Amino acid sequence: MSGRATLASPVPVVSRVRSPWRWAAPAVVAAIIVVATSIPRLQLPDGPSDKQWHFAGYAALGLTFGWARGGPWRRHLASFAALLAFAAVDELHQRLIPGRSADIADWVADGAGSATGLALIAALMRRQESFR
């Protein structure tokens, strides 16, 4: 075919950017997490619970980290380990912030969010690969 899209042609779900810039998105999300967890006595708005905020932030980090890293599912397992370590360091860092504390339940929510984000991007990448 002459490069024209047809109804049968899948739309790429995930673009595999292979430049150093692919790490910009996870770096920004990680920076937002670190800044947010460094605010003393942070008052969350009404609505989602503390654990839901943790889950959502780390789901975004898992999604962007998995996209930047790409590769087979084994890479996502290594990414999960790295994100768990990042979450643990972030929880420990909060012990140094007035009005904040380290909480194992927060770390569990971070891990669940990371796993969800990584699983979602892995599924999207696998889906895209099946169309090729």
PDB file of C-alpha atoms in Angstrom:
ATOM      1  CA  MET A   1       0.000   0.000   0.000  1.00  0.00           C
ATOM      2  CA  SER A   2       1.159   3.578  -0.529  1.00  0.00           C
ATOM      3  CA  GLY A   3       1.398   4.572   3.130  1.00  0.00           C
ATOM      4  CA  ARG A   4      -2.229   5.679   3.297  1.00  0.00           C
ATOM      5  CA  ALA A   5      -4.269   4.683   6.319  1.00  0.00           C
ATOM      6  CA  THR A   6      -7.261   2.470   5.782  1.00  0.00           C
ATOM      7  CA  LEU A   7     -10.050   1.414   8.102  1.00  0.00           C
ATOM      8  CA  ALA A   8      -8.192  -1.836   8.728  1.00  0.00           C
ATOM      9  CA  SER A   9      -4.979  -0.005   9.669  1.00  0.00           C
ATOM     10  CA  PRO A  10      -4.592   0.279  13.428  1.00  0.00           C
ATOM     11  CA  VAL A  11      -3.852   3.648  14.936  1.00  0.00           C
ATOM     12  CA  PRO A  12      -0.634   3.440  16.968  1.00  0.00           C
ATOM     13  CA  VAL A  13      -1.575   3.367  20.636  1.00  0.00           C
ATOM     14  CA  VAL A  14       1.950   3.785  21.962  1.00  0.00           C
ATOM     15  CA  SER A  15       4.797   5.500  20.206  1.00  0.00           C
ATOM     16  CA  ARG A  16       8.246   4.089  20.952  1.00  0.00           C
ATOM     17  CA  VAL A  17      10.362   7.183  21.211  1.00  0.00           C
ATOM     18  CA  ARG A  18      14.012   6.129  21.367  1.00  0.00           C
ATOM     19  CA  SER A  19      15.685   9.372  22.291  1.00  0.00           C
ATOM     20  CA  PRO A  20      16.822  10.620  25.677  1.00  0.00           C
ATOM     21  CA  TRP A  21      13.698  12.808  25.704  1.00  0.00           C
ATOM     22  CA  ARG A  22      11.568   9.725  26.335  1.00  0.00           C
ATOM     23  CA  TRP A  23      12.582  10.060  29.990  1.00  0.00           C
ATOM     24  CA  ALA A  24      11.182  13.597  30.269  1.00  0.00           C
ATOM     25  CA  ALA A  25       7.649  12.468  31.155  1.00  0.00           C
ATOM     26  CA  PRO A  26       8.622  10.101  33.997  1.00  0.00           C
ATOM     27  CA  ALA A  27      11.129  12.677  35.279  1.00  0.00           C
ATOM     28  CA  VAL A  28       8.395  15.322  35.444  1.00  0.00           C
ATOM     29  CA  VAL A  29       5.962  12.958  37.190  1.00  0.00           C
ATOM     30  CA  ALA A  30       8.671  11.890  39.675  1.00  0.00           C
ATOM     31  CA  ALA A  31       9.528  15.539  40.339  1.00  0.00           C
ATOM     32  CA  ILE A  32       5.867  16.356  40.992  1.00  0.00           C
ATOM     33  CA  ILE A  33       5.671  13.454  43.458  1.00  0.00           C
ATOM     34  CA  VAL A  34       8.831  14.552  45.295  1.00  0.00           C
ATOM     35  CA  VAL A  35       7.703  18.191  45.454  1.00  0.00           C
ATOM     36  CA  ALA A  36       4.208  17.238  46.659  1.00  0.00           C
ATOM     37  CA  THR A  37       5.585  14.941  49.358  1.00  0.00           C
ATOM     38  CA  SER A  38       8.017  17.648  50.500  1.00  0.00           C
ATOM     39  CA  ILE A  39       5.279  20.126  51.433  1.00  0.00           C
ATOM     40  CA  PRO A  40       4.957  20.278  55.240  1.00  0.00           C
ATOM     41  CA  ARG A  41       1.497  19.553  56.609  1.00  0.00           C
ATOM     42  CA  LEU A  42      -0.020  19.250  53.125  1.00  0.00           C
ATOM     43  CA  GLN A  43      -3.801  19.565  53.234  1.00  0.00           C
ATOM     44  CA  LEU A  44      -5.407  17.475  50.513  1.00  0.00           C
ATOM     45  CA  PRO A  45      -8.602  18.739  48.894  1.00  0.00           C
ATOM     46  CA  ASP A  46     -11.880  17.016  49.695  1.00  0.00           C
ATOM     47  CA  GLY A  47     -12.525  14.027  47.487  1.00  0.00           C
ATOM     48  CA  PRO A  48      -9.973  11.303  46.883  1.00  0.00           C
ATOM     49  CA  SER A  49      -8.355   9.817  49.970  1.00  0.00           C
ATOM     50  CA  ASP A  50      -4.650  10.017  50.703  1.00  0.00           C
ATOM     51  CA  LYS A  51      -4.203   6.447  49.425  1.00  0.00           C
ATOM     52  CA  GLN A  52      -6.052   7.261  46.187  1.00  0.00           C
ATOM     53  CA  TRP A  53      -3.695  10.203  45.595  1.00  0.00           C
ATOM     54  CA  HIS A  54      -0.726   7.900  46.162  1.00  0.00           C
ATOM     55  CA  PHE A  55      -2.194   5.301  43.809  1.00  0.00           C
ATOM     56  CA  ALA A  56      -2.918   7.867  41.067  1.00  0.00           C
ATOM     57  CA  GLY A  57       0.499   9.530  41.263  1.00  0.00           C
ATOM     58  CA  TYR A  58       2.378   6.266  41.069  1.00  0.00           C
ATOM     59  CA  ALA A  59       0.058   4.908  38.349  1.00  0.00           C
ATOM     60  CA  ALA A  60       1.066   7.938  36.266  1.00  0.00           C
ATOM     61  CA  LEU A  61       4.717   7.295  37.124  1.00  0.00           C
ATOM     62  CA  GLY A  62       4.412   3.597  36.236  1.00  0.00           C
ATOM     63  CA  LEU A  63       2.688   4.419  32.954  1.00  0.00           C
ATOM     64  CA  THR A  64       5.288   6.983  31.874  1.00  0.00           C
ATOM     65  CA  PHE A  65       8.249   4.951  33.163  1.00  0.00           C
ATOM     66  CA  GLY A  66       7.035   1.829  31.352  1.00  0.00           C
ATOM     67  CA  TRP A  67       6.510   3.811  28.150  1.00  0.00           C
ATOM     68  CA  ALA A  68      10.011   5.291  28.347  1.00  0.00           C
ATOM     69  CA  ARG A  69      11.640   1.952  29.103  1.00  0.00           C
ATOM     70  CA  GLY A  70       9.623  -0.194  26.693  1.00  0.00           C
ATOM     71  CA  GLY A  71      10.666  -3.724  25.917  1.00  0.00           C
ATOM     72  CA  PRO A  72       9.437  -7.158  26.986  1.00  0.00           C
ATOM     73  CA  TRP A  73       7.445  -7.805  30.166  1.00  0.00           C
ATOM     74  CA  ARG A  74      10.610  -8.786  32.063  1.00  0.00           C
ATOM     75  CA  ARG A  75      11.740  -5.175  31.776  1.00  0.00           C
ATOM     76  CA  HIS A  76       8.513  -4.094  33.406  1.00  0.00           C
ATOM     77  CA  LEU A  77       9.295  -6.351  36.374  1.00  0.00           C
ATOM     78  CA  ALA A  78      12.630  -4.576  36.787  1.00  0.00           C
ATOM     79  CA  SER A  79      10.827  -1.242  36.398  1.00  0.00           C
ATOM     80  CA  PHE A  80       8.396  -2.276  39.134  1.00  0.00           C
ATOM     81  CA  ALA A  81      11.291  -3.027  41.481  1.00  0.00           C
ATOM     82  CA  ALA A  82      12.842   0.368  40.707  1.00  0.00           C
ATOM     83  CA  LEU A  83       9.530   2.155  41.323  1.00  0.00           C
ATOM     84  CA  LEU A  84       9.052   0.313  44.637  1.00  0.00           C
ATOM     85  CA  ALA A  85      12.524   1.456  45.692  1.00  0.00           C
ATOM     86  CA  PHE A  86      11.723   5.048  44.649  1.00  0.00           C
ATOM     87  CA  ALA A  87       8.466   4.890  46.638  1.00  0.00           C
ATOM     88  CA  ALA A  88      10.295   3.551  49.713  1.00  0.00           C
ATOM     89  CA  VAL A  89      12.887   6.327  49.553  1.00  0.00           C
ATOM     90  CA  ASP A  90      10.099   8.883  49.111  1.00  0.00           C
ATOM     91  CA  GLU A  91       8.247   7.525  52.155  1.00  0.00           C
ATOM     92  CA  LEU A  92      11.437   7.612  54.247  1.00  0.00           C
ATOM     93  CA  HIS A  93      12.170  11.146  53.035  1.00  0.00           C
ATOM     94  CA  GLN A  94       8.766  12.236  54.368  1.00  0.00           C
ATOM     95  CA  ARG A  95       9.934  11.436  57.902  1.00  0.00           C
ATOM     96  CA  LEU A  96      12.184  14.499  57.604  1.00  0.00           C
ATOM     97  CA  ILE A  97       9.305  16.829  56.667  1.00  0.00           C
ATOM     98  CA  PRO A  98       7.367  18.503  59.519  1.00  0.00           C
ATOM     99  CA  GLY A  99       3.826  17.185  59.720  1.00  0.00           C
ATOM    100  CA  ARG A 100       4.585  14.243  57.421  1.00  0.00           C
ATOM    101  CA  SER A 101       5.374  10.626  58.227  1.00  0.00           C
ATOM    102  CA  ALA A 102       6.393   7.417  56.521  1.00  0.00           C
ATOM    103  CA  ASP A 103       3.471   5.038  56.168  1.00  0.00           C
ATOM    104  CA  ILE A 104       3.637   1.441  54.937  1.00  0.00           C
ATOM    105  CA  ALA A 105       0.039   1.752  53.660  1.00  0.00           C
ATOM    106  CA  ASP A 106       1.117   4.685  51.483  1.00  0.00           C
ATOM    107  CA  TRP A 107       3.972   2.565  50.120  1.00  0.00           C
ATOM    108  CA  VAL A 108       1.521  -0.246  49.333  1.00  0.00           C
ATOM    109  CA  ALA A 109      -0.715   2.237  47.484  1.00  0.00           C
ATOM    110  CA  ASP A 110       2.372   3.497  45.620  1.00  0.00           C
ATOM    111  CA  GLY A 111       3.235  -0.064  44.626  1.00  0.00           C
ATOM    112  CA  ALA A 112      -0.312  -0.846  43.524  1.00  0.00           C
ATOM    113  CA  GLY A 113      -0.381   2.314  41.401  1.00  0.00           C
ATOM    114  CA  SER A 114       3.016   1.522  39.885  1.00  0.00           C
ATOM    115  CA  ALA A 115       1.920  -2.016  39.025  1.00  0.00           C
ATOM    116  CA  THR A 116      -1.306  -0.744  37.466  1.00  0.00           C
ATOM    117  CA  GLY A 117       0.491   1.873  35.344  1.00  0.00           C
ATOM    118  CA  LEU A 118       3.096  -0.635  34.179  1.00  0.00           C
ATOM    119  CA  ALA A 119       0.446  -3.264  33.406  1.00  0.00           C
ATOM    120  CA  LEU A 120      -1.586  -0.756  31.411  1.00  0.00           C
ATOM    121  CA  ILE A 121       1.367   0.369  29.288  1.00  0.00           C
ATOM    122  CA  ALA A 122       2.500  -3.238  28.802  1.00  0.00           C
ATOM    123  CA  ALA A 123      -0.988  -4.160  27.568  1.00  0.00           C
ATOM    124  CA  LEU A 124      -1.086  -1.169  25.223  1.00  0.00           C
ATOM    125  CA  MET A 125       2.363  -2.039  23.836  1.00  0.00           C
ATOM    126  CA  ARG A 126       1.380  -5.683  23.402  1.00  0.00           C
ATOM    127  CA  ARG A 127      -1.822  -4.638  21.647  1.00  0.00           C
ATOM    128  CA  GLN A 128       0.099  -2.392  19.295  1.00  0.00           C
ATOM    129  CA  GLU A 129       2.613  -5.155  18.550  1.00  0.00           C
ATOM    130  CA  SER A 130      -0.214  -7.553  17.645  1.00  0.00           C
ATOM    131  CA  PHE A 131      -1.321  -5.131  14.906  1.00  0.00           C
ATOM    132  CA  ARG A 132       2.084  -5.020  13.257  1.00  0.00           C
TER     133      ARG A 132
END
